[in-house]
Amino acid sequence: VEPIKKTPELSYVRKIHKYWARKPFSNICSSIHQFSKKGDCVFLDCNHNYSHRTSSDLWSLQWVHFYGNNADKIHEQFRERNNAPVFHPDYINAYEKILTELQETASGESLVRDMMIAEKIMGLLALIMHDCEQQEAEKATSAKAGLLKDIKAYLEIHFRDSISIDDLAGLFYIDKYYL
């Protein structure tokens, strides 16, 4: 069965691979920041230079190299939200599942294979952006909780003092209407 010819409208896979580091190494030709823990994910644009390395704590990775009409724009949005290409999703299994399905689909011979690949790539990108959005929300919630904790601690120490809402707003650099 001959697959549909690749068109600019569809995202398509260039390569899917699993890699296991067998000894410490550094790859500067191709910057992934060093992975910090198991389950880290990386979303990068291969059109820009990057590098990766291992320490004595060796790792393995599963990756997909793909092209698509809007992939660069989606990557740009991701980088606007994240300072680094490395992120740590709560549920790594969802990523592993999509990558496995992509590999199976790419090795198939269906007439609609390229459309199915494009659908899975878009699902992967949607999952990345969703997780990025979730992490942003968690950071914002954590920051608010920390601010409230600081305000509460201040009030517990200064409960006998005459403190106005305006005073608190000025001390904690927050609009008084948010207090």
PDB file of C-alpha atoms in Angstrom:
ATOM      1  CA  VAL A   1       0.000   0.000   0.000  1.00  0.00           C
ATOM      2  CA  GLU A   2       1.475   3.336  -1.008  1.00  0.00           C
ATOM      3  CA  PRO A   3       1.092   6.034   1.650  1.00  0.00           C
ATOM      4  CA  ILE A   4      -0.335   9.423   0.842  1.00  0.00           C
ATOM      5  CA  LYS A   5       2.388  11.850  -0.238  1.00  0.00           C
ATOM      6  CA  LYS A   6       3.500  14.197   2.494  1.00  0.00           C
ATOM      7  CA  THR A   7       1.841  17.580   2.229  1.00  0.00           C
ATOM      8  CA  PRO A   8       2.725  20.802   4.057  1.00  0.00           C
ATOM      9  CA  GLU A   9      -0.666  20.717   5.770  1.00  0.00           C
ATOM     10  CA  LEU A  10       0.065  17.463   7.598  1.00  0.00           C
ATOM     11  CA  SER A  11       2.509  16.891  10.415  1.00  0.00           C
ATOM     12  CA  TYR A  12       4.673  13.896   9.677  1.00  0.00           C
ATOM     13  CA  VAL A  13       7.284  11.793  11.434  1.00  0.00           C
ATOM     14  CA  ARG A  14      10.869  11.903  10.328  1.00  0.00           C
ATOM     15  CA  LYS A  15      12.154   9.439  12.931  1.00  0.00           C
ATOM     16  CA  ILE A  16      11.003   7.697  16.104  1.00  0.00           C
ATOM     17  CA  HIS A  17      13.634   6.159  18.322  1.00  0.00           C
ATOM     18  CA  LYS A  18      14.495   4.845  21.779  1.00  0.00           C
ATOM     19  CA  TYR A  19      17.958   5.529  23.151  1.00  0.00           C
ATOM     20  CA  TRP A  20      19.717   4.068  26.188  1.00  0.00           C
ATOM     21  CA  ALA A  21      22.924   5.689  27.399  1.00  0.00           C
ATOM     22  CA  ARG A  22      25.429   2.944  28.144  1.00  0.00           C
ATOM     23  CA  LYS A  23      28.209   5.219  29.398  1.00  0.00           C
ATOM     24  CA  PRO A  24      28.565   8.913  30.251  1.00  0.00           C
ATOM     25  CA  PHE A  25      28.823  11.110  27.154  1.00  0.00           C
ATOM     26  CA  SER A  26      28.312  14.599  25.790  1.00  0.00           C
ATOM     27  CA  ASN A  27      26.715  15.514  22.455  1.00  0.00           C
ATOM     28  CA  ILE A  28      27.391  19.111  21.512  1.00  0.00           C
ATOM     29  CA  CYS A  29      26.613  18.885  17.807  1.00  0.00           C
ATOM     30  CA  SER A  30      23.093  19.004  18.100  1.00  0.00           C
ATOM     31  CA  SER A  31      21.065  23.100  24.555  1.00  0.00           C
ATOM     32  CA  ILE A  32      18.980  20.306  26.248  1.00  0.00           C
ATOM     33  CA  HIS A  33      19.601  21.225  29.827  1.00  0.00           C
ATOM     34  CA  GLN A  34      20.676  18.243  31.826  1.00  0.00           C
ATOM     35  CA  PHE A  35      17.729  16.110  32.841  1.00  0.00           C
ATOM     36  CA  SER A  36      17.065  16.396  36.542  1.00  0.00           C
ATOM     37  CA  LYS A  37      14.998  13.285  37.193  1.00  0.00           C
ATOM     38  CA  LYS A  38      13.309  10.280  35.707  1.00  0.00           C
ATOM     39  CA  GLY A  39      10.227  11.220  33.735  1.00  0.00           C
ATOM     40  CA  ASP A  40      11.510  14.555  32.487  1.00  0.00           C
ATOM     41  CA  CYS A  41      10.363  15.507  29.006  1.00  0.00           C
ATOM     42  CA  VAL A  42      11.993  17.801  26.488  1.00  0.00           C
ATOM     43  CA  PHE A  43      10.319  19.784  23.731  1.00  0.00           C
ATOM     44  CA  LEU A  44      12.807  21.417  21.412  1.00  0.00           C
ATOM     45  CA  ASP A  45      13.090  22.769  17.922  1.00  0.00           C
ATOM     46  CA  CYS A  46      15.732  20.740  16.083  1.00  0.00           C
ATOM     47  CA  ASN A  47      16.298  23.673  13.730  1.00  0.00           C
ATOM     48  CA  HIS A  48      18.186  25.344  16.601  1.00  0.00           C
ATOM     49  CA  ASN A  49      21.371  24.057  18.219  1.00  0.00           C
ATOM     50  CA  TYR A  50      21.057  21.876  21.264  1.00  0.00           C
ATOM     51  CA  SER A  51      23.251  19.570  23.287  1.00  0.00           C
ATOM     52  CA  HIS A  52      22.767  16.846  25.851  1.00  0.00           C
ATOM     53  CA  ARG A  53      24.940  14.845  28.186  1.00  0.00           C
ATOM     54  CA  THR A  54      24.794  12.258  30.890  1.00  0.00           C
ATOM     55  CA  SER A  55      26.465  12.017  34.241  1.00  0.00           C
ATOM     56  CA  SER A  56      27.309   8.688  35.822  1.00  0.00           C
ATOM     57  CA  ASP A  57      23.536   8.368  36.400  1.00  0.00           C
ATOM     58  CA  LEU A  58      22.678   7.043  32.937  1.00  0.00           C
ATOM     59  CA  TRP A  59      19.272   7.517  31.361  1.00  0.00           C
ATOM     60  CA  SER A  60      17.180   6.339  28.485  1.00  0.00           C
ATOM     61  CA  LEU A  61      14.864   8.308  26.288  1.00  0.00           C
ATOM     62  CA  GLN A  62      12.170   7.819  23.737  1.00  0.00           C
ATOM     63  CA  TRP A  63      11.778  10.520  21.113  1.00  0.00           C
ATOM     64  CA  VAL A  64      10.064  11.527  17.918  1.00  0.00           C
ATOM     65  CA  HIS A  65      11.448  13.911  15.324  1.00  0.00           C
ATOM     66  CA  PHE A  66       8.613  15.383  13.262  1.00  0.00           C
ATOM     67  CA  TYR A  67       7.794  18.217  10.932  1.00  0.00           C
ATOM     68  CA  GLY A  68       4.562  20.114  10.671  1.00  0.00           C
ATOM     69  CA  ASN A  69       3.063  23.292   9.368  1.00  0.00           C
ATOM     70  CA  ASN A  70       2.457  24.861  12.810  1.00  0.00           C
ATOM     71  CA  ALA A  71       4.985  22.989  14.937  1.00  0.00           C
ATOM     72  CA  ASP A  72       7.342  25.977  15.129  1.00  0.00           C
ATOM     73  CA  LYS A  73       4.509  28.252  16.313  1.00  0.00           C
ATOM     74  CA  ILE A  74       3.427  25.749  18.949  1.00  0.00           C
ATOM     75  CA  HIS A  75       7.041  25.375  20.102  1.00  0.00           C
ATOM     76  CA  GLU A  76       7.322  29.165  20.342  1.00  0.00           C
ATOM     77  CA  GLN A  77       4.201  29.303  22.548  1.00  0.00           C
ATOM     78  CA  PHE A  78       5.643  26.539  24.713  1.00  0.00           C
ATOM     79  CA  ARG A  79       8.931  28.436  25.152  1.00  0.00           C
ATOM     80  CA  GLU A  80       7.030  31.642  26.054  1.00  0.00           C
ATOM     81  CA  ARG A  81       5.529  29.729  28.980  1.00  0.00           C
ATOM     82  CA  ASN A  82       8.596  27.687  29.957  1.00  0.00           C
ATOM     83  CA  ASN A  83      12.077  29.059  30.453  1.00  0.00           C
ATOM     84  CA  ALA A  84      13.645  25.743  29.497  1.00  0.00           C
ATOM     85  CA  PRO A  85      12.797  22.946  27.072  1.00  0.00           C
ATOM     86  CA  VAL A  86      12.696  20.449  29.959  1.00  0.00           C
ATOM     87  CA  PHE A  87       9.436  19.870  31.819  1.00  0.00           C
ATOM     88  CA  HIS A  88       8.158  17.171  34.153  1.00  0.00           C
ATOM     89  CA  PRO A  89       4.591  16.002  33.517  1.00  0.00           C
ATOM     90  CA  ASP A  90       2.572  14.394  36.277  1.00  0.00           C
ATOM     91  CA  TYR A  91       1.637  11.432  34.082  1.00  0.00           C
ATOM     92  CA  ILE A  92       4.518  10.242  31.893  1.00  0.00           C
ATOM     93  CA  ASN A  93       2.467   7.215  30.798  1.00  0.00           C
ATOM     94  CA  ALA A  94       0.333   9.401  28.507  1.00  0.00           C
ATOM     95  CA  TYR A  95       3.472  10.466  26.624  1.00  0.00           C
ATOM     96  CA  GLU A  96       4.808   6.924  26.420  1.00  0.00           C
ATOM     97  CA  LYS A  97       1.453   5.754  25.063  1.00  0.00           C
ATOM     98  CA  ILE A  98       1.358   8.386  22.320  1.00  0.00           C
ATOM     99  CA  LEU A  99       4.969   7.699  21.316  1.00  0.00           C
ATOM    100  CA  THR A 100       4.300   3.957  21.151  1.00  0.00           C
ATOM    101  CA  GLU A 101       1.143   4.528  19.090  1.00  0.00           C
ATOM    102  CA  LEU A 102       3.093   6.848  16.775  1.00  0.00           C
ATOM    103  CA  GLN A 103       5.740   4.169  16.252  1.00  0.00           C
ATOM    104  CA  GLU A 104       3.109   1.528  15.504  1.00  0.00           C
ATOM    105  CA  THR A 105       1.210   3.823  13.152  1.00  0.00           C
ATOM    106  CA  ALA A 106       4.361   4.963  11.318  1.00  0.00           C
ATOM    107  CA  SER A 107       5.414   1.368  10.693  1.00  0.00           C
ATOM    108  CA  GLY A 108       1.997   0.471   9.274  1.00  0.00           C
ATOM    109  CA  GLU A 109       0.872   0.468   5.665  1.00  0.00           C
ATOM    110  CA  SER A 110      -2.582   2.015   5.870  1.00  0.00           C
ATOM    111  CA  LEU A 111      -3.758   4.381   3.144  1.00  0.00           C
ATOM    112  CA  VAL A 112      -4.605   6.912   5.851  1.00  0.00           C
ATOM    113  CA  ARG A 113      -1.390   6.382   7.791  1.00  0.00           C
ATOM    114  CA  ASP A 114      -0.095   9.931   7.307  1.00  0.00           C
ATOM    115  CA  MET A 115      -3.383  11.410   8.509  1.00  0.00           C
ATOM    116  CA  MET A 116      -3.312   9.147  11.570  1.00  0.00           C
ATOM    117  CA  ILE A 117       0.299  10.210  12.263  1.00  0.00           C
ATOM    118  CA  ALA A 118      -0.679  13.875  11.969  1.00  0.00           C
ATOM    119  CA  GLU A 119      -3.550  13.264  14.407  1.00  0.00           C
ATOM    120  CA  LYS A 120      -1.236  11.624  16.952  1.00  0.00           C
ATOM    121  CA  ILE A 121       1.372  14.387  16.641  1.00  0.00           C
ATOM    122  CA  MET A 122      -1.321  16.997  17.245  1.00  0.00           C
ATOM    123  CA  GLY A 123      -2.452  14.962  20.268  1.00  0.00           C
ATOM    124  CA  LEU A 124       1.116  14.951  21.567  1.00  0.00           C
ATOM    125  CA  LEU A 125       1.442  18.713  21.082  1.00  0.00           C
ATOM    126  CA  ALA A 126      -1.926  19.296  22.769  1.00  0.00           C
ATOM    127  CA  LEU A 127      -0.802  17.163  25.730  1.00  0.00           C
ATOM    128  CA  ILE A 128       2.457  19.119  26.027  1.00  0.00           C
ATOM    129  CA  MET A 129       0.643  22.458  25.951  1.00  0.00           C
ATOM    130  CA  HIS A 130      -2.020  21.232  28.404  1.00  0.00           C
ATOM    131  CA  ASP A 131       0.631  20.061  30.881  1.00  0.00           C
ATOM    132  CA  CYS A 132       2.460  23.362  30.468  1.00  0.00           C
ATOM    133  CA  GLU A 133      -0.776  25.233  31.211  1.00  0.00           C
ATOM    134  CA  GLN A 134      -1.425  23.047  34.275  1.00  0.00           C
ATOM    135  CA  GLN A 135       2.065  23.717  35.635  1.00  0.00           C
ATOM    136  CA  GLU A 136       1.546  27.474  35.143  1.00  0.00           C
ATOM    137  CA  ALA A 137      -1.722  27.292  37.092  1.00  0.00           C
ATOM    138  CA  GLU A 138      -0.063  25.299  39.888  1.00  0.00           C
ATOM    139  CA  LYS A 139       2.756  27.863  40.146  1.00  0.00           C
ATOM    140  CA  ALA A 140       0.247  30.722  40.330  1.00  0.00           C
ATOM    141  CA  THR A 141      -1.759  28.919  43.016  1.00  0.00           C
ATOM    142  CA  SER A 142       1.414  28.175  44.963  1.00  0.00           C
ATOM    143  CA  ALA A 143       2.529  31.811  44.740  1.00  0.00           C
ATOM    144  CA  LYS A 144      -0.868  33.012  46.012  1.00  0.00           C
ATOM    145  CA  ALA A 145      -0.768  30.504  48.861  1.00  0.00           C
ATOM    146  CA  GLY A 146       2.734  31.682  49.803  1.00  0.00           C
ATOM    147  CA  LEU A 147       1.635  35.320  49.792  1.00  0.00           C
ATOM    148  CA  LEU A 148      -1.372  34.526  51.967  1.00  0.00           C
ATOM    149  CA  LYS A 149       0.872  32.624  54.362  1.00  0.00           C
ATOM    150  CA  ASP A 150       3.223  35.630  54.588  1.00  0.00           C
ATOM    151  CA  ILE A 151       0.331  38.029  55.204  1.00  0.00           C
ATOM    152  CA  LYS A 152      -1.102  35.749  57.876  1.00  0.00           C
ATOM    153  CA  ALA A 153       2.298  35.460  59.607  1.00  0.00           C
ATOM    154  CA  TYR A 154       2.705  39.231  59.537  1.00  0.00           C
ATOM    155  CA  LEU A 155      -0.763  39.732  61.043  1.00  0.00           C
ATOM    156  CA  GLU A 156      -0.078  37.155  63.770  1.00  0.00           C
ATOM    157  CA  ILE A 157       3.072  39.034  64.777  1.00  0.00           C
ATOM    158  CA  HIS A 158       1.516  42.502  64.542  1.00  0.00           C
ATOM    159  CA  PHE A 159      -2.024  41.681  65.696  1.00  0.00           C
ATOM    160  CA  ARG A 160      -1.902  44.404  68.393  1.00  0.00           C
ATOM    161  CA  ASP A 161      -0.770  47.096  65.962  1.00  0.00           C
ATOM    162  CA  SER A 162      -3.157  49.324  64.067  1.00  0.00           C
ATOM    163  CA  ILE A 163      -2.881  47.990  60.507  1.00  0.00           C
ATOM    164  CA  SER A 164      -5.021  49.197  57.636  1.00  0.00           C
ATOM    165  CA  ILE A 165      -5.756  47.396  54.384  1.00  0.00           C
ATOM    166  CA  ASP A 166      -3.753  50.119  52.636  1.00  0.00           C
ATOM    167  CA  ASP A 167      -0.779  49.390  54.918  1.00  0.00           C
ATOM    168  CA  LEU A 168      -0.932  45.658  54.119  1.00  0.00           C
ATOM    169  CA  ALA A 169      -1.289  46.332  50.416  1.00  0.00           C
ATOM    170  CA  GLY A 170       1.788  48.561  50.500  1.00  0.00           C
ATOM    171  CA  LEU A 171       3.846  46.086  52.542  1.00  0.00           C
ATOM    172  CA  PHE A 172       3.074  43.133  50.272  1.00  0.00           C
ATOM    173  CA  TYR A 173       2.914  44.987  46.954  1.00  0.00           C
ATOM    174  CA  ILE A 174      -0.626  43.881  46.234  1.00  0.00           C
ATOM    175  CA  ASP A 175      -3.759  45.791  45.301  1.00  0.00           C
ATOM    176  CA  LYS A 176      -5.888  46.348  48.401  1.00  0.00           C
ATOM    177  CA  TYR A 177      -8.940  44.985  46.578  1.00  0.00           C
ATOM    178  CA  TYR A 178      -7.256  41.585  46.301  1.00  0.00           C
ATOM    179  CA  LEU A 179      -6.875  41.444  50.081  1.00  0.00           C
TER     180      LEU A 179
END
